[in-house]
mmCIF file of C-alpha atoms in Angstrom:
data_model
loop_
_atom_site.group_PDB
_atom_site.id
_atom_site.type_symbol
_atom_site.label_atom_id
_atom_site.label_comp_id
_atom_site.label_asym_id
_atom_site.label_seq_id
_atom_site.Cartn_x
_atom_site.Cartn_y
_atom_site.Cartn_z
ATOM 1 C CA MET A 7 0.000 0.000 0.000
ATOM 2 C CA GLU A 8 2.824 2.382 0.931
ATOM 3 C CA LYS A 9 4.616 1.652 -2.375
ATOM 4 C CA LYS A 10 1.410 2.346 -4.315
ATOM 5 C CA MET A 11 0.979 5.651 -2.503
ATOM 6 C CA LYS A 12 4.583 6.633 -3.258
ATOM 7 C CA ARG A 13 4.102 5.792 -6.938
ATOM 8 C CA ARG A 14 0.868 7.799 -6.980
ATOM 9 C CA ASP A 15 2.542 10.761 -5.257
ATOM 10 C CA PHE A 16 5.392 10.612 -7.765
ATOM 11 C CA PHE A 17 2.917 10.457 -10.672
ATOM 12 C CA ASN A 18 0.931 13.406 -9.300
ATOM 13 C CA SER A 19 4.070 15.471 -8.784
ATOM 14 C CA CYS A 20 5.074 14.804 -12.405
ATOM 15 C CA LEU A 21 1.659 15.925 -13.591
ATOM 16 C CA GLY A 22 1.988 19.071 -11.495
ATOM 17 C CA GLY A 23 5.379 19.794 -12.993
ATOM 18 C CA LEU A 24 4.061 19.266 -16.514
ATOM 19 C CA ALA A 25 1.163 21.603 -15.762
ATOM 20 C CA GLY A 26 3.623 24.254 -14.659
ATOM 21 C CA ILE A 27 5.634 23.789 -17.847
ATOM 22 C CA ASN A 28 2.443 24.026 -19.889
ATOM 23 C CA ILE A 29 1.530 27.334 -18.221
ATOM 24 C CA PHE A 30 5.012 28.672 -19.019
ATOM 25 C CA PHE A 31 4.835 27.736 -22.685
ATOM 26 C CA SER A 32 1.216 28.843 -23.019
ATOM 27 C CA SER A 33 2.287 32.265 -21.776
ATOM 28 C CA GLY A 34 4.971 32.506 -24.448
ATOM 29 C CA LYS A 35 2.675 31.207 -27.180
ATOM 30 C CA HIS A 36 0.007 33.730 -26.221
ATOM 31 C CA ARG A 37 2.403 36.595 -26.830
ATOM 32 C CA LEU A 38 3.920 35.158 -30.001
ATOM 33 C CA SER A 39 0.488 34.479 -31.502
ATOM 34 C CA LEU A 40 -1.058 37.842 -30.664
ATOM 35 C CA LYS A 41 -3.245 38.888 -33.562
ATOM 36 C CA ASP A 42 -2.221 42.196 -35.083
ATOM 37 C CA SER A 43 -5.841 43.308 -35.095
ATOM 38 C CA ASN A 44 -5.072 46.899 -34.210
ATOM 39 C CA LYS A 45 -3.241 48.324 -37.195
ATOM 40 C CA GLU A 46 -2.954 52.002 -37.988
ATOM 41 C CA GLY A 47 -2.203 53.595 -41.333
ATOM 42 C CA GLU A 48 -1.887 52.511 -44.934
ATOM 43 C CA GLU A 49 0.338 49.445 -45.195
ATOM 44 C CA THR A 50 3.926 50.243 -46.142
ATOM 45 C CA ASN A 51 7.276 48.488 -45.758
ATOM 46 C CA VAL A 52 7.848 50.223 -42.418
ATOM 47 C CA LEU A 53 6.012 49.510 -39.206
ATOM 48 C CA VAL A 54 6.379 50.076 -35.493
ATOM 49 C CA LYS A 55 5.146 47.205 -33.363
ATOM 50 C CA VAL A 56 4.351 47.697 -29.689
ATOM 51 C CA LEU A 57 6.295 45.123 -27.649
ATOM 52 C CA GLY A 58 5.282 46.317 -24.196
ATOM 53 C CA THR A 59 3.396 49.102 -22.448
ATOM 54 C CA ALA A 60 4.071 48.746 -18.712
ATOM 55 C CA GLN A 61 6.187 50.959 -16.464
ATOM 56 C CA ASP A 62 9.655 49.651 -15.552
ATOM 57 C CA GLY A 63 8.355 47.127 -13.005
ATOM 58 C CA GLY A 64 5.958 45.407 -15.429
ATOM 59 C CA LEU A 65 2.519 43.984 -14.684
ATOM 60 C CA PRO A 66 2.294 42.097 -12.391
ATOM 61 C CA GLN A 67 4.978 43.832 -10.374
ATOM 62 C CA ILE A 68 7.296 41.861 -8.110
ATOM 63 C CA GLY A 69 5.993 41.458 -4.572
ATOM 64 C CA CYS A 70 2.756 43.342 -5.260
ATOM 65 C CA TYR A 71 -0.713 41.886 -4.784
ATOM 66 C CA CYS A 72 -2.811 44.933 -5.556
ATOM 67 C CA LYS A 73 -5.998 44.465 -7.563
ATOM 68 C CA ASN A 74 -4.273 44.851 -10.927
ATOM 69 C CA CYS A 75 -1.312 42.628 -10.063
ATOM 70 C CA LEU A 76 -3.581 39.884 -8.711
ATOM 71 C CA ARG A 77 -5.663 40.026 -11.872
ATOM 72 C CA ALA A 78 -2.539 39.857 -14.044
ATOM 73 C CA ARG A 79 -1.356 36.765 -12.171
ATOM 74 C CA GLU A 80 -4.727 35.080 -12.577
ATOM 75 C CA ASP A 81 -5.271 36.122 -16.206
ATOM 76 C CA GLN A 82 -2.134 36.253 -18.325
ATOM 77 C CA ARG A 83 -3.968 38.324 -20.943
ATOM 78 C CA PHE A 84 -4.182 41.195 -18.438
ATOM 79 C CA SER A 85 -0.426 41.169 -17.795
ATOM 80 C CA ARG A 86 1.824 43.641 -19.626
ATOM 81 C CA LEU A 87 5.443 43.551 -20.693
ATOM 82 C CA ILE A 88 7.640 46.580 -20.041
ATOM 83 C CA SER A 89 7.420 49.466 -22.524
ATOM 84 C CA SER A 90 9.326 48.857 -25.739
ATOM 85 C CA LEU A 91 8.894 49.123 -29.504
ATOM 86 C CA ALA A 92 10.141 47.186 -32.510
ATOM 87 C CA ILE A 93 10.935 49.328 -35.547
ATOM 88 C CA ILE A 94 10.671 47.023 -38.543
ATOM 89 C CA ASP A 95 11.692 47.330 -42.195
ATOM 90 C CA LEU A 96 9.692 44.592 -43.903
ATOM 91 C CA GLY A 97 11.514 45.089 -47.201
ATOM 92 C CA GLU A 98 14.998 44.828 -45.703
ATOM 93 C CA LYS A 99 13.919 42.117 -43.223
ATOM 94 C CA LYS A 100 15.476 44.090 -40.375
ATOM 95 C CA PHE A 101 14.231 45.110 -36.956
ATOM 96 C CA PHE A 102 15.458 47.504 -34.284
ATOM 97 C CA ILE A 103 14.524 47.579 -30.596
ATOM 98 C CA LEU A 104 13.609 50.867 -28.920
ATOM 99 C CA ASP A 105 14.522 50.352 -25.245
ATOM 100 C CA ALA A 106 16.098 47.097 -24.116
ATOM 101 C CA THR A 107 13.867 46.043 -21.226
ATOM 102 C CA PRO A 108 14.183 43.188 -18.713
ATOM 103 C CA ASP A 109 11.564 41.458 -20.934
ATOM 104 C CA ILE A 110 13.871 41.583 -23.978
ATOM 105 C CA ARG A 111 13.953 37.805 -24.503
ATOM 106 C CA ILE A 112 10.210 37.586 -25.103
ATOM 107 C CA GLN A 113 10.083 40.890 -26.969
ATOM 108 C CA SER A 114 12.841 39.875 -29.393
ATOM 109 C CA ASP A 115 10.873 36.737 -30.224
ATOM 110 C CA ILE A 116 7.767 38.824 -30.932
ATOM 111 C CA ALA A 117 9.687 41.096 -33.316
ATOM 112 C CA PHE A 118 11.488 38.196 -34.991
ATOM 113 C CA ASN A 119 8.214 36.319 -35.366
ATOM 114 C CA ARG A 120 6.607 39.339 -37.085
ATOM 115 C CA LEU A 121 9.272 39.258 -39.790
ATOM 116 C CA ALA A 122 8.485 35.568 -40.373
ATOM 117 C CA LEU A 123 12.171 34.821 -40.772
ATOM 118 C CA ARG A 124 13.498 31.287 -40.741
ATOM 119 C CA LYS A 125 14.442 30.450 -37.178
ATOM 120 C CA GLN A 126 17.852 28.838 -37.083
ATOM 121 C CA GLY A 127 21.198 29.163 -35.361
ATOM 122 C CA ARG A 128 22.032 31.010 -32.163
ATOM 123 C CA LYS A 129 22.630 34.683 -32.894
ATOM 124 C CA ASN A 130 19.418 36.139 -34.281
ATOM 125 C CA SER A 131 19.923 39.627 -32.907
ATOM 126 C CA PRO A 132 18.211 42.882 -33.867
ATOM 127 C CA HIS A 133 20.047 45.192 -36.245
ATOM 128 C CA GLY A 134 20.301 47.878 -33.599
ATOM 129 C CA VAL A 135 18.995 49.193 -30.287
ATOM 130 C CA LEU A 136 17.822 52.707 -29.385
ATOM 131 C CA LEU A 137 17.847 53.775 -25.731
ATOM 132 C CA THR A 138 15.886 56.543 -24.033
ATOM 133 C CA HIS A 139 17.652 56.575 -20.633
ATOM 134 C CA ALA A 140 19.141 54.630 -17.723
ATOM 135 C CA HIS A 141 16.131 53.671 -15.619
ATOM 136 C CA ILE A 142 15.819 49.925 -15.118
ATOM 137 C CA GLY A 143 12.997 49.266 -17.569
ATOM 138 C CA HIS A 144 14.766 50.889 -20.493
ATOM 139 C CA TYR A 145 18.310 49.556 -20.775
ATOM 140 C CA THR A 146 18.988 46.566 -18.492
ATOM 141 C CA GLY A 147 17.983 44.121 -21.229
ATOM 142 C CA LEU A 148 21.364 44.894 -22.790
ATOM 143 C CA MET A 149 22.782 42.255 -20.437
ATOM 144 C CA PHE A 150 21.345 39.512 -22.655
ATOM 145 C CA TYR A 151 23.575 40.638 -25.523
ATOM 146 C CA GLY A 152 26.649 39.947 -23.396
ATOM 147 C CA TYR A 153 29.162 37.148 -23.006
ATOM 148 C CA GLU A 154 26.887 35.018 -20.792
ATOM 149 C CA ALA A 155 23.990 34.988 -23.282
ATOM 150 C CA MET A 156 23.771 35.963 -26.977
ATOM 151 C CA SER A 157 27.292 37.421 -27.119
ATOM 152 C CA THR A 158 26.582 39.720 -30.055
ATOM 153 C CA HIS A 159 29.365 41.367 -32.029
ATOM 154 C CA LYS A 160 29.335 45.153 -32.341
ATOM 155 C CA LEU A 161 25.549 45.422 -32.064
ATOM 156 C CA PRO A 162 24.798 49.121 -32.749
ATOM 157 C CA VAL A 163 23.381 50.903 -29.701
ATOM 158 C CA HIS A 164 22.112 54.454 -30.306
ATOM 159 C CA CYS A 165 21.921 56.704 -27.252
ATOM 160 C CA SER A 166 22.942 60.068 -25.812
ATOM 161 C CA SER A 167 26.534 61.019 -24.982
ATOM 162 C CA ARG A 168 25.790 60.808 -21.249
ATOM 163 C CA MET A 169 24.289 57.355 -21.705
ATOM 164 C CA LYS A 170 27.402 56.265 -23.609
ATOM 165 C CA SER A 171 29.612 57.514 -20.784
ATOM 166 C CA PHE A 172 27.465 55.703 -18.203
ATOM 167 C CA LEU A 173 27.583 52.388 -20.085
ATOM 168 C CA SER A 174 31.300 52.660 -20.820
ATOM 169 C CA SER A 175 32.293 53.562 -17.260
ATOM 170 C CA ASN A 176 30.139 51.225 -15.157
ATOM 171 C CA GLY A 177 30.107 47.455 -14.960
ATOM 172 C CA PRO A 178 28.670 45.154 -16.046
ATOM 173 C CA TRP A 179 27.802 47.346 -19.039
ATOM 174 C CA SER A 180 31.425 48.332 -19.632
ATOM 175 C CA GLN A 181 32.194 44.681 -20.355
ATOM 176 C CA LEU A 182 29.767 44.799 -23.280
ATOM 177 C CA VAL A 183 31.825 47.663 -24.682
ATOM 178 C CA ARG A 184 35.217 46.119 -23.907
ATOM 179 C CA LEU A 185 34.324 42.756 -25.459
ATOM 180 C CA GLU A 186 32.713 44.539 -28.422
ATOM 181 C CA ASN A 187 29.319 42.947 -27.827
ATOM 182 C CA ILE A 188 27.900 46.405 -28.499
ATOM 183 C CA SER A 189 29.104 49.408 -30.467
ATOM 184 C CA ILE A 190 27.766 52.667 -29.049
ATOM 185 C CA HIS A 191 26.700 55.465 -31.395
ATOM 186 C CA THR A 192 25.720 58.969 -30.269
ATOM 187 C CA PRO A 193 23.649 60.561 -33.037
ATOM 188 C CA SER A 194 23.365 64.337 -32.939
ATOM 189 C CA LEU A 195 20.343 65.686 -31.105
ATOM 190 C CA GLU A 196 17.602 67.165 -33.274
ATOM 191 C CA LYS A 197 19.200 65.579 -36.373
ATOM 192 C CA GLU A 198 17.739 62.828 -38.531
ATOM 193 C CA PHE A 199 19.668 59.529 -38.457
ATOM 194 C CA LEU A 200 19.121 56.769 -41.035
ATOM 195 C CA LEU A 201 18.622 53.199 -39.849
ATOM 196 C CA THR A 202 17.709 51.859 -43.300
ATOM 197 C CA PRO A 203 16.916 53.611 -46.596
ATOM 198 C CA ARG A 204 13.260 53.644 -45.442
ATOM 199 C CA ILE A 205 13.598 54.385 -41.711
ATOM 200 C CA SER A 206 15.100 57.278 -39.793
ATOM 201 C CA PHE A 207 14.905 58.584 -36.251
ATOM 202 C CA THR A 208 15.409 61.982 -34.663
ATOM 203 C CA PRO A 209 16.453 62.056 -30.977
ATOM 204 C CA PHE A 210 15.695 64.957 -28.653
ATOM 205 C CA LEU A 211 16.095 65.688 -24.935
ATOM 206 C CA VAL A 212 13.158 65.647 -22.526
ATOM 207 C CA PRO A 213 13.159 66.627 -18.822
ATOM 208 C CA HIS A 214 13.022 63.668 -16.442
ATOM 209 C CA ARG A 215 14.695 62.334 -13.285
ATOM 210 C CA ASN A 216 18.210 62.127 -14.685
ATOM 211 C CA GLU A 217 20.070 60.388 -11.861
ATOM 212 C CA TYR A 218 22.555 58.665 -14.176
ATOM 213 C CA THR A 219 21.961 59.975 -17.680
ATOM 214 C CA ASP A 220 19.764 62.392 -19.549
ATOM 215 C CA THR A 221 16.537 61.236 -21.221
ATOM 216 C CA LEU A 222 15.668 61.064 -24.900
ATOM 217 C CA GLY A 223 12.443 61.001 -26.856
ATOM 218 C CA PHE A 224 12.314 59.974 -30.510
ATOM 219 C CA ILE A 225 10.540 60.772 -33.742
ATOM 220 C CA ILE A 226 10.479 57.670 -35.944
ATOM 221 C CA SER A 227 9.992 58.428 -39.648
ATOM 222 C CA GLY A 228 9.024 55.909 -42.310
ATOM 223 C CA GLU A 229 7.992 56.092 -45.939
ATOM 224 C CA LYS A 230 4.841 58.155 -45.361
ATOM 225 C CA ARG A 231 4.232 58.838 -41.685
ATOM 226 C CA LYS A 232 5.885 59.831 -38.399
ATOM 227 C CA LEU A 233 5.569 58.501 -34.860
ATOM 228 C CA LEU A 234 6.385 60.482 -31.703
ATOM 229 C CA TYR A 235 7.655 58.429 -28.741
ATOM 230 C CA VAL A 236 7.929 60.026 -25.281
ATOM 231 C CA PRO A 237 7.429 57.292 -22.643
ATOM 232 C CA ASP A 238 9.025 59.262 -19.789
ATOM 233 C CA ILE A 239 8.881 62.989 -19.053
ATOM 234 C CA GLN A 240 8.745 65.157 -15.929
ATOM 235 C CA SER A 241 5.791 67.185 -17.196
ATOM 236 C CA TRP A 242 4.667 68.726 -20.461
ATOM 237 C CA GLU A 243 5.137 72.203 -18.989
ATOM 238 C CA ALA A 244 8.778 71.495 -18.069
ATOM 239 C CA TRP A 245 9.660 70.696 -21.685
ATOM 240 C CA SER A 246 11.135 73.456 -23.839
ATOM 241 C CA ARG A 247 8.977 72.271 -26.741
ATOM 242 C CA SER A 248 5.211 72.502 -27.094
ATOM 243 C CA ILE A 249 3.725 69.031 -26.699
ATOM 244 C CA VAL A 250 0.674 70.247 -28.609
ATOM 245 C CA GLU A 251 2.721 71.258 -31.652
ATOM 246 C CA GLU A 252 4.942 68.164 -31.489
ATOM 247 C CA ASN A 253 1.830 65.996 -31.634
ATOM 248 C CA ARG A 254 0.475 67.963 -34.572
ATOM 249 C CA LYS A 255 3.682 67.265 -36.521
ATOM 250 C CA SER A 256 3.246 63.502 -36.080
ATOM 251 C CA ASP A 257 0.693 60.986 -37.302
ATOM 252 C CA VAL A 258 0.918 58.784 -34.212
ATOM 253 C CA ALA A 259 2.049 59.593 -30.670
ATOM 254 C CA LEU A 260 2.890 57.162 -27.866
ATOM 255 C CA LEU A 261 3.134 59.230 -24.697
ATOM 256 C CA ASP A 262 3.902 58.911 -20.995
ATOM 257 C CA GLY A 263 0.786 57.538 -19.310
ATOM 258 C CA THR A 264 2.447 56.208 -16.150
ATOM 259 C CA PHE A 265 -0.290 57.410 -13.792
ATOM 260 C CA TYR A 266 -3.920 58.130 -14.534
ATOM 261 C CA SER A 267 -4.428 60.416 -11.536
ATOM 262 C CA SER A 268 -3.147 61.273 -8.071
ATOM 263 C CA GLU A 269 -5.543 58.713 -6.527
ATOM 264 C CA GLU A 270 -3.285 55.785 -7.381
ATOM 265 C CA LEU A 271 -0.575 56.015 -4.735
ATOM 266 C CA PRO A 272 -2.048 57.380 -1.498
ATOM 267 C CA GLY A 273 0.580 58.701 0.868
ATOM 268 C CA ARG A 274 3.191 59.284 -1.837
ATOM 269 C CA ASP A 275 4.119 62.630 -3.352
ATOM 270 C CA LEU A 276 3.765 61.894 -7.065
ATOM 271 C CA SER A 277 5.254 65.265 -7.955
ATOM 272 C CA LYS A 278 8.594 63.841 -6.819
ATOM 273 C CA ILE A 279 8.177 60.791 -9.045
ATOM 274 C CA GLY A 280 7.656 63.051 -12.032
ATOM 275 C CA HIS A 281 5.164 62.041 -14.724
ATOM 276 C CA PRO A 282 2.184 63.901 -16.224
ATOM 277 C CA PHE A 283 -1.151 62.369 -15.247
ATOM 278 C CA ILE A 284 -3.251 60.979 -18.085
ATOM 279 C CA LYS A 285 -6.120 63.166 -16.870
ATOM 280 C CA THR A 286 -3.886 66.226 -17.336
ATOM 281 C CA SER A 287 -2.794 65.102 -20.802
ATOM 282 C CA LEU A 288 -6.416 64.599 -21.876
ATOM 283 C CA GLU A 289 -7.003 68.300 -21.288
ATOM 284 C CA THR A 290 -3.629 69.517 -22.597
ATOM 285 C CA LEU A 291 -4.039 67.634 -25.887
ATOM 286 C CA LYS A 292 -7.815 67.930 -26.240
ATOM 287 C CA ASN A 293 -7.663 70.106 -29.358
ATOM 288 C CA VAL A 294 -5.158 67.800 -31.060
ATOM 289 C CA ALA A 295 -7.396 64.793 -30.435
ATOM 290 C CA ASP A 296 -10.445 66.693 -31.696
ATOM 291 C CA GLU A 297 -8.639 67.603 -34.923
ATOM 292 C CA GLY A 298 -8.297 63.889 -35.675
ATOM 293 C CA LYS A 299 -5.005 63.944 -37.606
ATOM 294 C CA THR A 300 -2.804 62.546 -34.830
ATOM 295 C CA LYS A 301 -3.680 59.294 -33.079
ATOM 296 C CA ILE A 302 -2.566 59.598 -29.444
ATOM 297 C CA TYR A 303 -1.980 56.583 -27.193
ATOM 298 C CA PHE A 304 -0.689 56.325 -23.635
ATOM 299 C CA THR A 305 2.034 53.845 -22.705
ATOM 300 C CA HIS A 306 4.460 53.115 -19.817
ATOM 301 C CA LEU A 307 1.522 52.357 -17.496
ATOM 302 C CA ASN A 308 2.229 51.827 -13.803
ATOM 303 C CA HIS A 309 0.735 48.694 -12.235
ATOM 304 C CA THR A 310 -1.627 50.936 -10.228
ATOM 305 C CA ASN A 311 -2.986 52.751 -13.290
ATOM 306 C CA LEU A 312 -6.787 53.045 -13.241
ATOM 307 C CA ALA A 313 -6.904 52.960 -17.052
ATOM 308 C CA LEU A 314 -5.581 49.378 -17.112
ATOM 309 C CA ASP A 315 -9.106 48.048 -16.555
ATOM 310 C CA PRO A 316 -10.687 47.819 -20.026
ATOM 311 C CA GLU A 317 -14.160 48.050 -18.470
ATOM 312 C CA GLY A 318 -13.357 50.812 -15.988
ATOM 313 C CA GLU A 319 -14.449 54.437 -15.926
ATOM 314 C CA ALA A 320 -10.909 55.712 -16.525
ATOM 315 C CA ARG A 321 -10.538 53.718 -19.760
ATOM 316 C CA LYS A 322 -13.985 54.865 -20.820
ATOM 317 C CA GLU A 323 -13.013 58.511 -20.318
ATOM 318 C CA VAL A 324 -9.817 58.065 -22.350
ATOM 319 C CA GLY A 325 -11.763 56.604 -25.268
ATOM 320 C CA GLU A 326 -14.597 59.115 -25.143
ATOM 321 C CA LYS A 327 -12.109 61.981 -25.394
ATOM 322 C CA GLY A 328 -10.528 60.553 -28.536
ATOM 323 C CA PHE A 329 -7.402 58.959 -27.044
ATOM 324 C CA GLY A 330 -6.270 55.362 -26.624
ATOM 325 C CA ILE A 331 -4.333 53.072 -24.304
ATOM 326 C CA ALA A 332 -1.502 51.322 -26.137
ATOM 327 C CA SER A 333 -1.532 47.538 -26.065
ATOM 328 C CA GLU A 334 0.964 44.843 -26.843
ATOM 329 C CA GLY A 335 0.848 43.780 -30.492
ATOM 330 C CA MET A 336 -0.396 47.096 -31.900
ATOM 331 C CA GLU A 337 1.142 48.006 -35.250
ATOM 332 C CA PHE A 338 1.590 51.410 -36.833
ATOM 333 C CA PHE A 339 2.586 51.576 -40.488
ATOM 334 C CA LEU A 340 4.811 54.547 -41.249
#
């Protein structure tokens, strides 16, 4: 009887392990098979694909069991990868990553899968990486290009001069430079830089908490359209540019939507964290949304964000005012 029980316990534990493995692979398959149902713009050879939309800590966030994090753990479809974009040239069969997040392994697969390239060999890296700044959700994925993982060779990394100095002077990032896993480029601010004959980007400074480096935003230009990307900024008023006019110059904008309102983090002074509230942006950009030329979406959503709930009042208000919440898998043809 005891032997039968041991065999049964062993069998049950194996089933439990297989179930766990199945959950892991189902999670990956869900993301790789996301339908690109939300496409913007006339189809061209250039597209930007949204790889993630969460703030640096992701959703669910480590150690947090708030309402949103609990829901994300129970329903993988509610979870969100950390904010990142793939810039893809379908004609050249090349892709570039904008912000190397801690979720880079999954996000690289999503971008690679979109190109429908033959999957073989070990070193299927992007053709370049663009970095906004040195907060954890935006650059720490670079570690997977190093000696212990993909071990790329002179992978182009485009960033600011201060970011280059930070990476070159501080380990473990300096090892990537020393071993030539990455090759750092510092394109001139406010100047257009070609990635492929069809794709260019223009970097510019934005005010933010610059503990280690400064912070960049980008305009991504394709064959016919432009996309404005500002996932992190102190406030629209602190910027030397007019956010209203910058939106009007672009066809699509993906903007800092970290917090919906001050209600989200009781007891904390959000002014010291430094992000414009979505509610504020809805008013600031009301006329741009009403004009209808520029499609405006919010990204970089904190795990507390009230607009995460697709059935909630906050999401309803965003939609009614002509804005959107960015979601993983969205595609914008440029």
